[in-house]
Amino acid sequence: MDNASFHKNGKIKALIESAGCDLLYLPAYSPDFNPIEHQWARIKHHIRKALPSCNRNLYEAAEQAFHLISIHK
């Protein structure tokens, strides 16, 4: 799992271990293990490049960025 704070909740750990599974955490920002990180990086880059000056512009930049996501790349 990644290092989201809710993944480290004691209840989550107990639930996973009660199912007989071992709990392993990924290193922070590990795109080799978590390919979605590549897509988030593309989205963030697009939004930073757009330099949105208000919430509406931010929403539009984010919407355009999400259209860049492809399951093939």
Backbone atoms as SQL, in Angstrom:
CREATE TABLE atoms (id INTEGER PRIMARY KEY, chain TEXT, resi INTEGER, resn TEXT, atom TEXT, x REAL, y REAL, z REAL);
INSERT INTO atoms VALUES
  (1, 'A', 1, 'MET', 'N', 0.836, -1.172, 0.000),
  (2, 'A', 1, 'MET', 'CA', 0.000, 0.000, 0.000),
  (3, 'A', 1, 'MET', 'C', 0.882, 1.236, 0.000),
  (4, 'A', 2, 'ASP', 'N', 0.278, 2.341, -0.435),
  (5, 'A', 2, 'ASP', 'CA', 1.039, 3.579, -0.347),
  (6, 'A', 2, 'ASP', 'C', 0.958, 4.103, 1.081),
  (7, 'A', 3, 'ASN', 'N', 1.502, 5.260, 1.307),
  (8, 'A', 3, 'ASN', 'CA', 1.619, 5.770, 2.673),
  (9, 'A', 3, 'ASN', 'C', 0.504, 6.727, 3.072),
  (10, 'A', 4, 'ALA', 'N', -0.667, 6.598, 2.472),
  (11, 'A', 4, 'ALA', 'CA', -1.805, 7.425, 2.876),
  (12, 'A', 4, 'ALA', 'C', -2.091, 7.161, 4.355),
  (13, 'A', 5, 'SER', 'N', -2.392, 8.215, 5.088),
  (14, 'A', 5, 'SER', 'CA', -2.548, 8.079, 6.544),
  (15, 'A', 5, 'SER', 'C', -3.632, 7.077, 6.925),
  (16, 'A', 6, 'PHE', 'N', -4.712, 6.997, 6.142),
  (17, 'A', 6, 'PHE', 'CA', -5.779, 6.058, 6.505),
  (18, 'A', 6, 'PHE', 'C', -5.370, 4.611, 6.296),
  (19, 'A', 7, 'HIS', 'N', -4.332, 4.362, 5.490),
  (20, 'A', 7, 'HIS', 'CA', -3.831, 2.999, 5.329),
  (21, 'A', 7, 'HIS', 'C', -3.080, 2.529, 6.571),
  (22, 'A', 8, 'LYS', 'N', -2.617, 3.468, 7.381),
  (23, 'A', 8, 'LYS', 'CA', -1.846, 3.115, 8.572),
  (24, 'A', 8, 'LYS', 'C', -2.712, 3.025, 9.819),
  (25, 'A', 9, 'ASN', 'N', -4.000, 3.170, 9.653),
  (26, 'A', 9, 'ASN', 'CA', -4.957, 3.054, 10.750),
  (27, 'A', 9, 'ASN', 'C', -4.873, 1.647, 11.340),
  (28, 'A', 10, 'GLY', 'N', -4.868, 1.545, 12.649),
  (29, 'A', 10, 'GLY', 'CA', -4.764, 0.246, 13.314),
  (30, 'A', 10, 'GLY', 'C', -5.861, -0.725, 12.907),
  (31, 'A', 11, 'LYS', 'N', -7.061, -0.218, 12.657),
  (32, 'A', 11, 'LYS', 'CA', -8.176, -1.084, 12.249),
  (33, 'A', 11, 'LYS', 'C', -7.919, -1.697, 10.878),
  (34, 'A', 12, 'ILE', 'N', -7.367, -0.906, 9.974),
  (35, 'A', 12, 'ILE', 'CA', -7.057, -1.416, 8.635),
  (36, 'A', 12, 'ILE', 'C', -6.004, -2.509, 8.732),
  (37, 'A', 13, 'LYS', 'N', -4.955, -2.250, 9.514),
  (38, 'A', 13, 'LYS', 'CA', -3.885, -3.234, 9.689),
  (39, 'A', 13, 'LYS', 'C', -4.442, -4.527, 10.273),
  (40, 'A', 14, 'ALA', 'N', -5.276, -4.426, 11.298),
  (41, 'A', 14, 'ALA', 'CA', -5.859, -5.612, 11.930),
  (42, 'A', 14, 'ALA', 'C', -6.729, -6.384, 10.947),
  (43, 'A', 15, 'LEU', 'N', -7.509, -5.671, 10.149),
  (44, 'A', 15, 'LEU', 'CA', -8.386, -6.317, 9.173),
  (45, 'A', 15, 'LEU', 'C', -7.578, -7.101, 8.145),
  (46, 'A', 16, 'ILE', 'N', -6.517, -6.493, 7.645),
  (47, 'A', 16, 'ILE', 'CA', -5.677, -7.156, 6.644),
  (48, 'A', 16, 'ILE', 'C', -4.976, -8.366, 7.244),
  (49, 'A', 17, 'GLU', 'N', -4.422, -8.198, 8.432),
  (50, 'A', 17, 'GLU', 'CA', -3.718, -9.311, 9.071),
  (51, 'A', 17, 'GLU', 'C', -4.674, -10.424, 9.477),
  (52, 'A', 18, 'SER', 'N', -5.919, -10.084, 9.836),
  (53, 'A', 18, 'SER', 'CA', -6.895, -11.121, 10.200),
  (54, 'A', 18, 'SER', 'C', -7.286, -11.970, 8.995),
  (55, 'A', 19, 'ALA', 'N', -7.071, -11.434, 7.802),
  (56, 'A', 19, 'ALA', 'CA', -7.346, -12.191, 6.577),
  (57, 'A', 19, 'ALA', 'C', -6.149, -13.051, 6.185),
  (58, 'A', 20, 'GLY', 'N', -5.102, -13.032, 7.016),
  (59, 'A', 20, 'GLY', 'CA', -3.922, -13.852, 6.757),
  (60, 'A', 20, 'GLY', 'C', -2.948, -13.232, 5.769),
  (61, 'A', 21, 'CYS', 'N', -3.055, -11.949, 5.567),
  (62, 'A', 21, 'CYS', 'CA', -2.177, -11.259, 4.614),
  (63, 'A', 21, 'CYS', 'C', -1.075, -10.509, 5.343),
  (64, 'A', 22, 'ASP', 'N', 0.047, -10.344, 4.663),
  (65, 'A', 22, 'ASP', 'CA', 1.137, -9.518, 5.173),
  (66, 'A', 22, 'ASP', 'C', 0.942, -8.103, 4.658),
  (67, 'A', 23, 'LEU', 'N', 1.226, -7.147, 5.483),
  (68, 'A', 23, 'LEU', 'CA', 1.054, -5.749, 5.134),
  (69, 'A', 23, 'LEU', 'C', 2.398, -5.158, 4.734),
  (70, 'A', 24, 'LEU', 'N', 2.500, -4.668, 3.515),
  (71, 'A', 24, 'LEU', 'CA', 3.724, -4.052, 3.014),
  (72, 'A', 24, 'LEU', 'C', 3.404, -2.647, 2.532),
  (73, 'A', 25, 'TYR', 'N', 4.235, -1.692, 2.902),
  (74, 'A', 25, 'TYR', 'CA', 4.054, -0.314, 2.462),
  (75, 'A', 25, 'TYR', 'C', 5.073, 0.008, 1.382),
  (76, 'A', 26, 'LEU', 'N', 4.637, 0.743, 0.386),
  (77, 'A', 26, 'LEU', 'CA', 5.530, 1.190, -0.673),
  (78, 'A', 26, 'LEU', 'C', 6.343, 2.385, -0.184),
  (79, 'A', 27, 'PRO', 'N', 7.541, 2.561, -0.722),
  (80, 'A', 27, 'PRO', 'CA', 8.283, 3.777, -0.409),
  (81, 'A', 27, 'PRO', 'C', 7.494, 4.995, -0.902),
  (82, 'A', 28, 'ALA', 'N', 7.693, 6.123, -0.266),
  (83, 'A', 28, 'ALA', 'CA', 6.997, 7.342, -0.692),
  (84, 'A', 28, 'ALA', 'C', 7.320, 7.639, -2.151),
  (85, 'A', 29, 'TYR', 'N', 6.308, 8.043, -2.899),
  (86, 'A', 29, 'TYR', 'CA', 6.409, 8.326, -4.325),
  (87, 'A', 29, 'TYR', 'C', 7.280, 7.289, -5.021),
  (88, 'A', 30, 'SER', 'N', 6.698, 6.143, -5.274),
  (89, 'A', 30, 'SER', 'CA', 7.430, 5.052, -5.913),
  (90, 'A', 30, 'SER', 'C', 6.750, 4.684, -7.232),
  (91, 'A', 31, 'PRO', 'N', 7.013, 5.437, -8.299),
  (92, 'A', 31, 'PRO', 'CA', 6.332, 5.192, -9.566),
  (93, 'A', 31, 'PRO', 'C', 6.617, 3.819, -10.163),
  (94, 'A', 32, 'ASP', 'N', 7.735, 3.204, -9.797),
  (95, 'A', 32, 'ASP', 'CA', 8.009, 1.868, -10.321),
  (96, 'A', 32, 'ASP', 'C', 7.043, 0.836, -9.758),
  (97, 'A', 33, 'PHE', 'N', 6.546, 1.067, -8.547),
  (98, 'A', 33, 'PHE', 'CA', 5.621, 0.141, -7.918),
  (99, 'A', 33, 'PHE', 'C', 4.167, 0.593, -8.052),
  (100, 'A', 34, 'ASN', 'N', 3.963, 1.857, -8.332),
  (101, 'A', 34, 'ASN', 'CA', 2.621, 2.424, -8.360),
  (102, 'A', 34, 'ASN', 'C', 2.490, 3.296, -9.609),
  (103, 'A', 35, 'PRO', 'N', 2.127, 2.703, -10.757),
  (104, 'A', 35, 'PRO', 'CA', 2.123, 3.422, -12.032),
  (105, 'A', 35, 'PRO', 'C', 1.224, 4.658, -12.079),
  (106, 'A', 36, 'ILE', 'N', 0.229, 4.758, -11.213),
  (107, 'A', 36, 'ILE', 'CA', -0.640, 5.933, -11.228),
  (108, 'A', 36, 'ILE', 'C', 0.159, 7.199, -10.936),
  (109, 'A', 37, 'GLU', 'N', 1.303, 7.054, -10.258),
  (110, 'A', 37, 'GLU', 'CA', 2.141, 8.218, -9.952),
  (111, 'A', 37, 'GLU', 'C', 2.580, 8.937, -11.226),
  (112, 'A', 38, 'HIS', 'N', 2.807, 8.177, -12.312),
  (113, 'A', 38, 'HIS', 'CA', 3.186, 8.801, -13.580),
  (114, 'A', 38, 'HIS', 'C', 2.059, 9.702, -14.092),
  (115, 'A', 39, 'GLN', 'N', 0.826, 9.236, -13.961),
  (116, 'A', 39, 'GLN', 'CA', -0.316, 10.026, -14.431),
  (117, 'A', 39, 'GLN', 'C', -0.518, 11.271, -13.569),
  (118, 'A', 40, 'TRP', 'N', -0.395, 11.118, -12.249),
  (119, 'A', 40, 'TRP', 'CA', -0.524, 12.285, -11.365),
  (120, 'A', 40, 'TRP', 'C', 0.542, 13.321, -11.704),
  (121, 'A', 41, 'ALA', 'N', 1.749, 12.879, -12.018),
  (122, 'A', 41, 'ALA', 'CA', 2.824, 13.808, -12.377),
  (123, 'A', 41, 'ALA', 'C', 2.462, 14.583, -13.640),
  (124, 'A', 42, 'ARG', 'N', 1.870, 13.904, -14.627),
  (125, 'A', 42, 'ARG', 'CA', 1.453, 14.582, -15.862),
  (126, 'A', 42, 'ARG', 'C', 0.366, 15.609, -15.575),
  (127, 'A', 43, 'ILE', 'N', -0.589, 15.248, -14.729),
  (128, 'A', 43, 'ILE', 'CA', -1.684, 16.162, -14.388),
  (129, 'A', 43, 'ILE', 'C', -1.135, 17.397, -13.681),
  (130, 'A', 44, 'LYS', 'N', -0.285, 17.179, -12.677),
  (131, 'A', 44, 'LYS', 'CA', 0.288, 18.305, -11.931),
  (132, 'A', 44, 'LYS', 'C', 1.109, 19.213, -12.846),
  (133, 'A', 45, 'HIS', 'N', 1.873, 18.620, -13.752),
  (134, 'A', 45, 'HIS', 'CA', 2.681, 19.406, -14.685),
  (135, 'A', 45, 'HIS', 'C', 1.782, 20.286, -15.552),
  (136, 'A', 46, 'HIS', 'N', 0.703, 19.716, -16.077),
  (137, 'A', 46, 'HIS', 'CA', -0.207, 20.476, -16.931),
  (138, 'A', 46, 'HIS', 'C', -0.835, 21.639, -16.163),
  (139, 'A', 47, 'ILE', 'N', -1.263, 21.390, -14.946),
  (140, 'A', 47, 'ILE', 'CA', -1.899, 22.445, -14.148),
  (141, 'A', 47, 'ILE', 'C', -0.896, 23.550, -13.825),
  (142, 'A', 48, 'ARG', 'N', 0.328, 23.172, -13.458),
  (143, 'A', 48, 'ARG', 'CA', 1.352, 24.189, -13.161),
  (144, 'A', 48, 'ARG', 'C', 1.659, 25.037, -14.396),
  (145, 'A', 49, 'LYS', 'N', 1.692, 24.380, -15.561),
  (146, 'A', 49, 'LYS', 'CA', 1.975, 25.085, -16.807),
  (147, 'A', 49, 'LYS', 'C', 0.858, 26.078, -17.145),
  (148, 'A', 50, 'ALA', 'N', -0.378, 25.734, -16.816),
  (149, 'A', 50, 'ALA', 'CA', -1.524, 26.600, -17.111),
  (150, 'A', 50, 'ALA', 'C', -1.576, 27.817, -16.193),
  (151, 'A', 51, 'LEU', 'N', -0.931, 27.746, -15.035),
  (152, 'A', 51, 'LEU', 'CA', -0.927, 28.829, -14.046),
  (153, 'A', 51, 'LEU', 'C', -2.328, 29.392, -13.788),
  (154, 'A', 52, 'PRO', 'N', -3.245, 28.571, -13.314),
  (155, 'A', 52, 'PRO', 'CA', -4.609, 29.058, -13.062),
  (156, 'A', 52, 'PRO', 'C', -4.617, 30.149, -11.994),
  (157, 'A', 53, 'SER', 'N', -5.373, 31.214, -12.254),
  (158, 'A', 53, 'SER', 'CA', -5.395, 32.357, -11.338),
  (159, 'A', 53, 'SER', 'C', -6.636, 32.399, -10.459),
  (160, 'A', 54, 'CYS', 'N', -7.588, 31.532, -10.717),
  (161, 'A', 54, 'CYS', 'CA', -8.791, 31.478, -9.892),
  (162, 'A', 54, 'CYS', 'C', -9.335, 30.051, -9.921),
  (163, 'A', 55, 'ASN', 'N', -10.326, 29.768, -9.095),
  (164, 'A', 55, 'ASN', 'CA', -10.865, 28.413, -9.009),
  (165, 'A', 55, 'ASN', 'C', -11.418, 27.922, -10.339),
  (166, 'A', 56, 'ARG', 'N', -12.086, 28.810, -11.081),
  (167, 'A', 56, 'ARG', 'CA', -12.648, 28.390, -12.366),
  (168, 'A', 56, 'ARG', 'C', -11.532, 27.971, -13.321),
  (169, 'A', 57, 'ASN', 'N', -10.472, 28.771, -13.385),
  (170, 'A', 57, 'ASN', 'CA', -9.350, 28.420, -14.254),
  (171, 'A', 57, 'ASN', 'C', -8.660, 27.146, -13.778),
  (172, 'A', 58, 'LEU', 'N', -8.583, 26.958, -12.476),
  (173, 'A', 58, 'LEU', 'CA', -8.007, 25.732, -11.928),
  (174, 'A', 58, 'LEU', 'C', -8.842, 24.529, -12.343),
  (175, 'A', 59, 'TYR', 'N', -10.164, 24.653, -12.236),
  (176, 'A', 59, 'TYR', 'CA', -11.061, 23.567, -12.627),
  (177, 'A', 59, 'TYR', 'C', -10.870, 23.231, -14.102),
  (178, 'A', 60, 'GLU', 'N', -10.799, 24.255, -14.950),
  (179, 'A', 60, 'GLU', 'CA', -10.627, 24.033, -16.388),
  (180, 'A', 60, 'GLU', 'C', -9.280, 23.376, -16.691),
  (181, 'A', 61, 'ALA', 'N', -8.228, 23.831, -16.014),
  (182, 'A', 61, 'ALA', 'CA', -6.903, 23.241, -16.222),
  (183, 'A', 61, 'ALA', 'C', -6.886, 21.787, -15.770),
  (184, 'A', 62, 'ALA', 'N', -7.530, 21.504, -14.637),
  (185, 'A', 62, 'ALA', 'CA', -7.590, 20.124, -14.143),
  (186, 'A', 62, 'ALA', 'C', -8.382, 19.248, -15.100),
  (187, 'A', 63, 'GLU', 'N', -9.494, 19.763, -15.604),
  (188, 'A', 63, 'GLU', 'CA', -10.308, 18.983, -16.545),
  (189, 'A', 63, 'GLU', 'C', -9.509, 18.661, -17.809),
  (190, 'A', 64, 'GLN', 'N', -8.793, 19.644, -18.338),
  (191, 'A', 64, 'GLN', 'CA', -7.952, 19.401, -19.512),
  (192, 'A', 64, 'GLN', 'C', -6.863, 18.379, -19.198),
  (193, 'A', 65, 'ALA', 'N', -6.274, 18.492, -18.027),
  (194, 'A', 65, 'ALA', 'CA', -5.205, 17.573, -17.633),
  (195, 'A', 65, 'ALA', 'C', -5.717, 16.144, -17.533),
  (196, 'A', 66, 'PHE', 'N', -6.915, 15.962, -16.992),
  (197, 'A', 66, 'PHE', 'CA', -7.457, 14.613, -16.865),
  (198, 'A', 66, 'PHE', 'C', -7.725, 13.980, -18.226),
  (199, 'A', 67, 'HIS', 'N', -7.958, 14.800, -19.234),
  (200, 'A', 67, 'HIS', 'CA', -8.152, 14.261, -20.584),
  (201, 'A', 67, 'HIS', 'C', -6.840, 13.764, -21.185),
  (202, 'A', 68, 'LEU', 'N', -5.723, 14.127, -20.587),
  (203, 'A', 68, 'LEU', 'CA', -4.420, 13.664, -21.060),
  (204, 'A', 68, 'LEU', 'C', -4.116, 12.235, -20.624),
  (205, 'A', 69, 'ILE', 'N', -4.826, 11.757, -19.625),
  (206, 'A', 69, 'ILE', 'CA', -4.551, 10.432, -19.068),
  (207, 'A', 69, 'ILE', 'C', -4.916, 9.351, -20.075),
  (208, 'A', 70, 'SER', 'N', -4.032, 8.404, -20.207),
  (209, 'A', 70, 'SER', 'CA', -4.258, 7.271, -21.096),
  (210, 'A', 70, 'SER', 'C', -3.846, 5.995, -20.375),
  (211, 'A', 71, 'ILE', 'N', -4.607, 4.947, -20.574),
  (212, 'A', 71, 'ILE', 'CA', -4.229, 3.666, -19.968),
  (213, 'A', 71, 'ILE', 'C', -3.106, 3.008, -20.756),
  (214, 'A', 72, 'HIS', 'N', -2.787, 3.566, -21.909),
  (215, 'A', 72, 'HIS', 'CA', -1.778, 2.970, -22.782),
  (216, 'A', 72, 'HIS', 'C', -0.393, 3.555, -22.584),
  (217, 'A', 73, 'LYS', 'N', -0.286, 4.628, -21.804),
  (218, 'A', 73, 'LYS', 'CA', 1.027, 5.255, -21.634),
  (219, 'A', 73, 'LYS', 'C', 1.267, 5.577, -20.194);
